[in-house]
Amino acid sequence: MAMHTLLARQIKRHLNAVDLAAEPWQSFLAAIDDAYRGFDEDREMSERSMQLSSVELIDASSELRAILQAFPDVMLHVDDTGLVVASRGRGHRRRWTDGQVLGRRLPELVPVGFATALTDALRATITRGVAETLELVEEDDGREVIDEIRLAPLGPTGAIVLVRDVTEQRRAVDLRLAKEAAEATSVAKGVFLANMSHELRTPLNAIVGYAEMLGEDATTMGSQTLVDDLGRIVTAGRHLMKIVNDVLDITKIEAGRLSVDLQLVNVDALVSDVMAAVRPMGAANQNQMVATVMPELPLVYTDATKLKQVLINLVGNACKFTHAGSVEFDVRLVGSAGCSEIAFVVRDTGIGIAPDQIPSLFQDFRQVDSSNTRRYGGTGLGLSISRRLCNLLGGDITVVSQIGKGSVFTAWLPVGLETAEPIPWPAESAVLEESL
């Protein structure tokens, strides 16, 4: 193997006249040659390490610059006198931009009333080496803004100051606390109403029961005056009982404690029961009442009691808000095989609903007639409960209406079983146009 270049050069310069083939020169030069080659390997390894370190350092520096550029907080470097010597991050307001902070003292950047507290915190951070946190609350463009200012010590030479806009964070906390308080209030309200409803129903049942018994006795005695008065007591008691039941239903629904008893329901029989229940109300208002059920409707897998409650409320409302008009109750199968729905359509020629009232129609305690006379009465819970019950059964209630011409309420309910060849049903708007 050839001798190391540097060693050969030194031998030629200093030992040119010496016989290097003899010992001990041969062994000596071989050892020096190995040393030179070892030095070369170590140097190459050091150079490669330095190159790798430089690349890593450059990468790390680039990453750090990118992080600081994207940093949502303002980062200030202040010296021991409070002078801002460097700034990083994106200022959320003009006050904290580079042009406003560099070369100025930290207390000068905040309102006068806050400067003293910031000066004391900065002094404590630099002299005692303790981190400090303050909150600056002020008006900015007509809205309240909250800045959180954190000071971290860098020893006796200065400190790092972080400025963060925590306005939205504080608002989120306030909203969460308000939401939790509202939910707790709602739960307490539900428990109170449920308890009160139970307490009211017991004496109401007794009042209605005794009034009915006395009415029978008065009929036997032939005292028509007493019969009429006791009839009014029974009517008022039943009306009050309905109000109590509505309140109890709404509290159960809100608490998620309303159970569903699913079974196969015969729609024809259900419609007959509904019409029997509401026909006296329609007759009292001199309304013509017609019920039409599509032939050979399938059985519906639903809760018969809750569906009946929904339909009685819809048809009953149509009777209540219509005088000397007509109330039509149509039931049909719509959709396609495998995903059919039953449409319970209640169409009336009553007073109608203003367009601005429809969006809030299904809210609790909202009524179509909100005048002082409250001519039509009611709690404003019927439609709200009906829609929630319909949702609970997998369906919904929709409405279209015109003032002075009437309304069309449609309760949609899934059949729950596959059916064949359903008859198409016109859209709600078409139904309304045809009927009004």
JSON list of N, CA and C in Angstrom, two decimals, residues 40-56:
[
{"chain": "A", "resi": 40, "resn": "ASP", "atom": "N", "xyz": [-6.92, 11.13, 9.40]},
{"chain": "A", "resi": 40, "resn": "ASP", "atom": "CA", "xyz": [-7.80, 11.45, 8.26]},
{"chain": "A", "resi": 40, "resn": "ASP", "atom": "C", "xyz": [-9.22, 10.93, 8.50]},
{"chain": "A", "resi": 41, "resn": "GLU", "atom": "N", "xyz": [-9.34, 9.70, 8.99]},
{"chain": "A", "resi": 41, "resn": "GLU", "atom": "CA", "xyz": [-10.67, 9.13, 9.25]},
{"chain": "A", "resi": 41, "resn": "GLU", "atom": "C", "xyz": [-11.41, 9.94, 10.31]},
{"chain": "A", "resi": 42, "resn": "ASP", "atom": "N", "xyz": [-10.67, 10.31, 11.38]},
{"chain": "A", "resi": 42, "resn": "ASP", "atom": "CA", "xyz": [-11.33, 11.11, 12.44]},
{"chain": "A", "resi": 42, "resn": "ASP", "atom": "C", "xyz": [-11.78, 12.46, 11.89]},
{"chain": "A", "resi": 43, "resn": "ARG", "atom": "N", "xyz": [-10.95, 13.06, 11.03]},
{"chain": "A", "resi": 43, "resn": "ARG", "atom": "CA", "xyz": [-11.32, 14.37, 10.48]},
{"chain": "A", "resi": 43, "resn": "ARG", "atom": "C", "xyz": [-12.55, 14.26, 9.58]},
{"chain": "A", "resi": 44, "resn": "GLU", "atom": "N", "xyz": [-12.57, 13.20, 8.76]},
{"chain": "A", "resi": 44, "resn": "GLU", "atom": "CA", "xyz": [-13.73, 13.00, 7.89]},
{"chain": "A", "resi": 44, "resn": "GLU", "atom": "C", "xyz": [-15.01, 12.80, 8.71]},
{"chain": "A", "resi": 45, "resn": "MET", "atom": "N", "xyz": [-14.90, 12.01, 9.78]},
{"chain": "A", "resi": 45, "resn": "MET", "atom": "CA", "xyz": [-16.08, 11.80, 10.63]},
{"chain": "A", "resi": 45, "resn": "MET", "atom": "C", "xyz": [-16.53, 13.11, 11.28]},
{"chain": "A", "resi": 46, "resn": "SER", "atom": "N", "xyz": [-15.59, 13.91, 11.73]},
{"chain": "A", "resi": 46, "resn": "SER", "atom": "CA", "xyz": [-15.93, 15.19, 12.37]},
{"chain": "A", "resi": 46, "resn": "SER", "atom": "C", "xyz": [-16.60, 16.13, 11.38]},
{"chain": "A", "resi": 47, "resn": "GLU", "atom": "N", "xyz": [-16.07, 16.14, 10.14]},
{"chain": "A", "resi": 47, "resn": "GLU", "atom": "CA", "xyz": [-16.65, 17.01, 9.12]},
{"chain": "A", "resi": 47, "resn": "GLU", "atom": "C", "xyz": [-18.08, 16.58, 8.78]},
{"chain": "A", "resi": 48, "resn": "ARG", "atom": "N", "xyz": [-18.28, 15.25, 8.66]},
{"chain": "A", "resi": 48, "resn": "ARG", "atom": "CA", "xyz": [-19.63, 14.77, 8.39]},
{"chain": "A", "resi": 48, "resn": "ARG", "atom": "C", "xyz": [-20.58, 15.13, 9.53]},
{"chain": "A", "resi": 49, "resn": "SER", "atom": "N", "xyz": [-20.11, 14.98, 10.77]},
{"chain": "A", "resi": 49, "resn": "SER", "atom": "CA", "xyz": [-20.94, 15.32, 11.93]},
{"chain": "A", "resi": 49, "resn": "SER", "atom": "C", "xyz": [-21.29, 16.80, 11.94]},
{"chain": "A", "resi": 50, "resn": "MET", "atom": "N", "xyz": [-20.30, 17.63, 11.60]},
{"chain": "A", "resi": 50, "resn": "MET", "atom": "CA", "xyz": [-20.55, 19.07, 11.57]},
{"chain": "A", "resi": 50, "resn": "MET", "atom": "C", "xyz": [-21.55, 19.43, 10.47]},
{"chain": "A", "resi": 51, "resn": "GLN", "atom": "N", "xyz": [-21.43, 18.73, 9.32]},
{"chain": "A", "resi": 51, "resn": "GLN", "atom": "CA", "xyz": [-22.38, 19.00, 8.25]},
{"chain": "A", "resi": 51, "resn": "GLN", "atom": "C", "xyz": [-23.81, 18.61, 8.67]},
{"chain": "A", "resi": 52, "resn": "LEU", "atom": "N", "xyz": [-23.92, 17.41, 9.27]},
{"chain": "A", "resi": 52, "resn": "LEU", "atom": "CA", "xyz": [-25.24, 16.99, 9.75]},
{"chain": "A", "resi": 52, "resn": "LEU", "atom": "C", "xyz": [-25.80, 17.95, 10.79]},
{"chain": "A", "resi": 53, "resn": "SER", "atom": "N", "xyz": [-24.97, 18.35, 11.74]},
{"chain": "A", "resi": 53, "resn": "SER", "atom": "CA", "xyz": [-25.40, 19.28, 12.79]},
{"chain": "A", "resi": 53, "resn": "SER", "atom": "C", "xyz": [-25.86, 20.60, 12.19]},
{"chain": "A", "resi": 54, "resn": "SER", "atom": "N", "xyz": [-25.15, 21.06, 11.16]},
{"chain": "A", "resi": 54, "resn": "SER", "atom": "CA", "xyz": [-25.52, 22.33, 10.53]},
{"chain": "A", "resi": 54, "resn": "SER", "atom": "C", "xyz": [-26.88, 22.22, 9.86]},
{"chain": "A", "resi": 55, "resn": "VAL", "atom": "N", "xyz": [-27.10, 21.10, 9.17]},
{"chain": "A", "resi": 55, "resn": "VAL", "atom": "CA", "xyz": [-28.38, 20.90, 8.50]},
{"chain": "A", "resi": 55, "resn": "VAL", "atom": "C", "xyz": [-29.52, 20.85, 9.53]},
{"chain": "A", "resi": 56, "resn": "GLU", "atom": "N", "xyz": [-29.28, 20.08, 10.62]},
{"chain": "A", "resi": 56, "resn": "GLU", "atom": "CA", "xyz": [-30.30, 19.99, 11.66]},
{"chain": "A", "resi": 56, "resn": "GLU", "atom": "C", "xyz": [-30.56, 21.34, 12.30]}
]
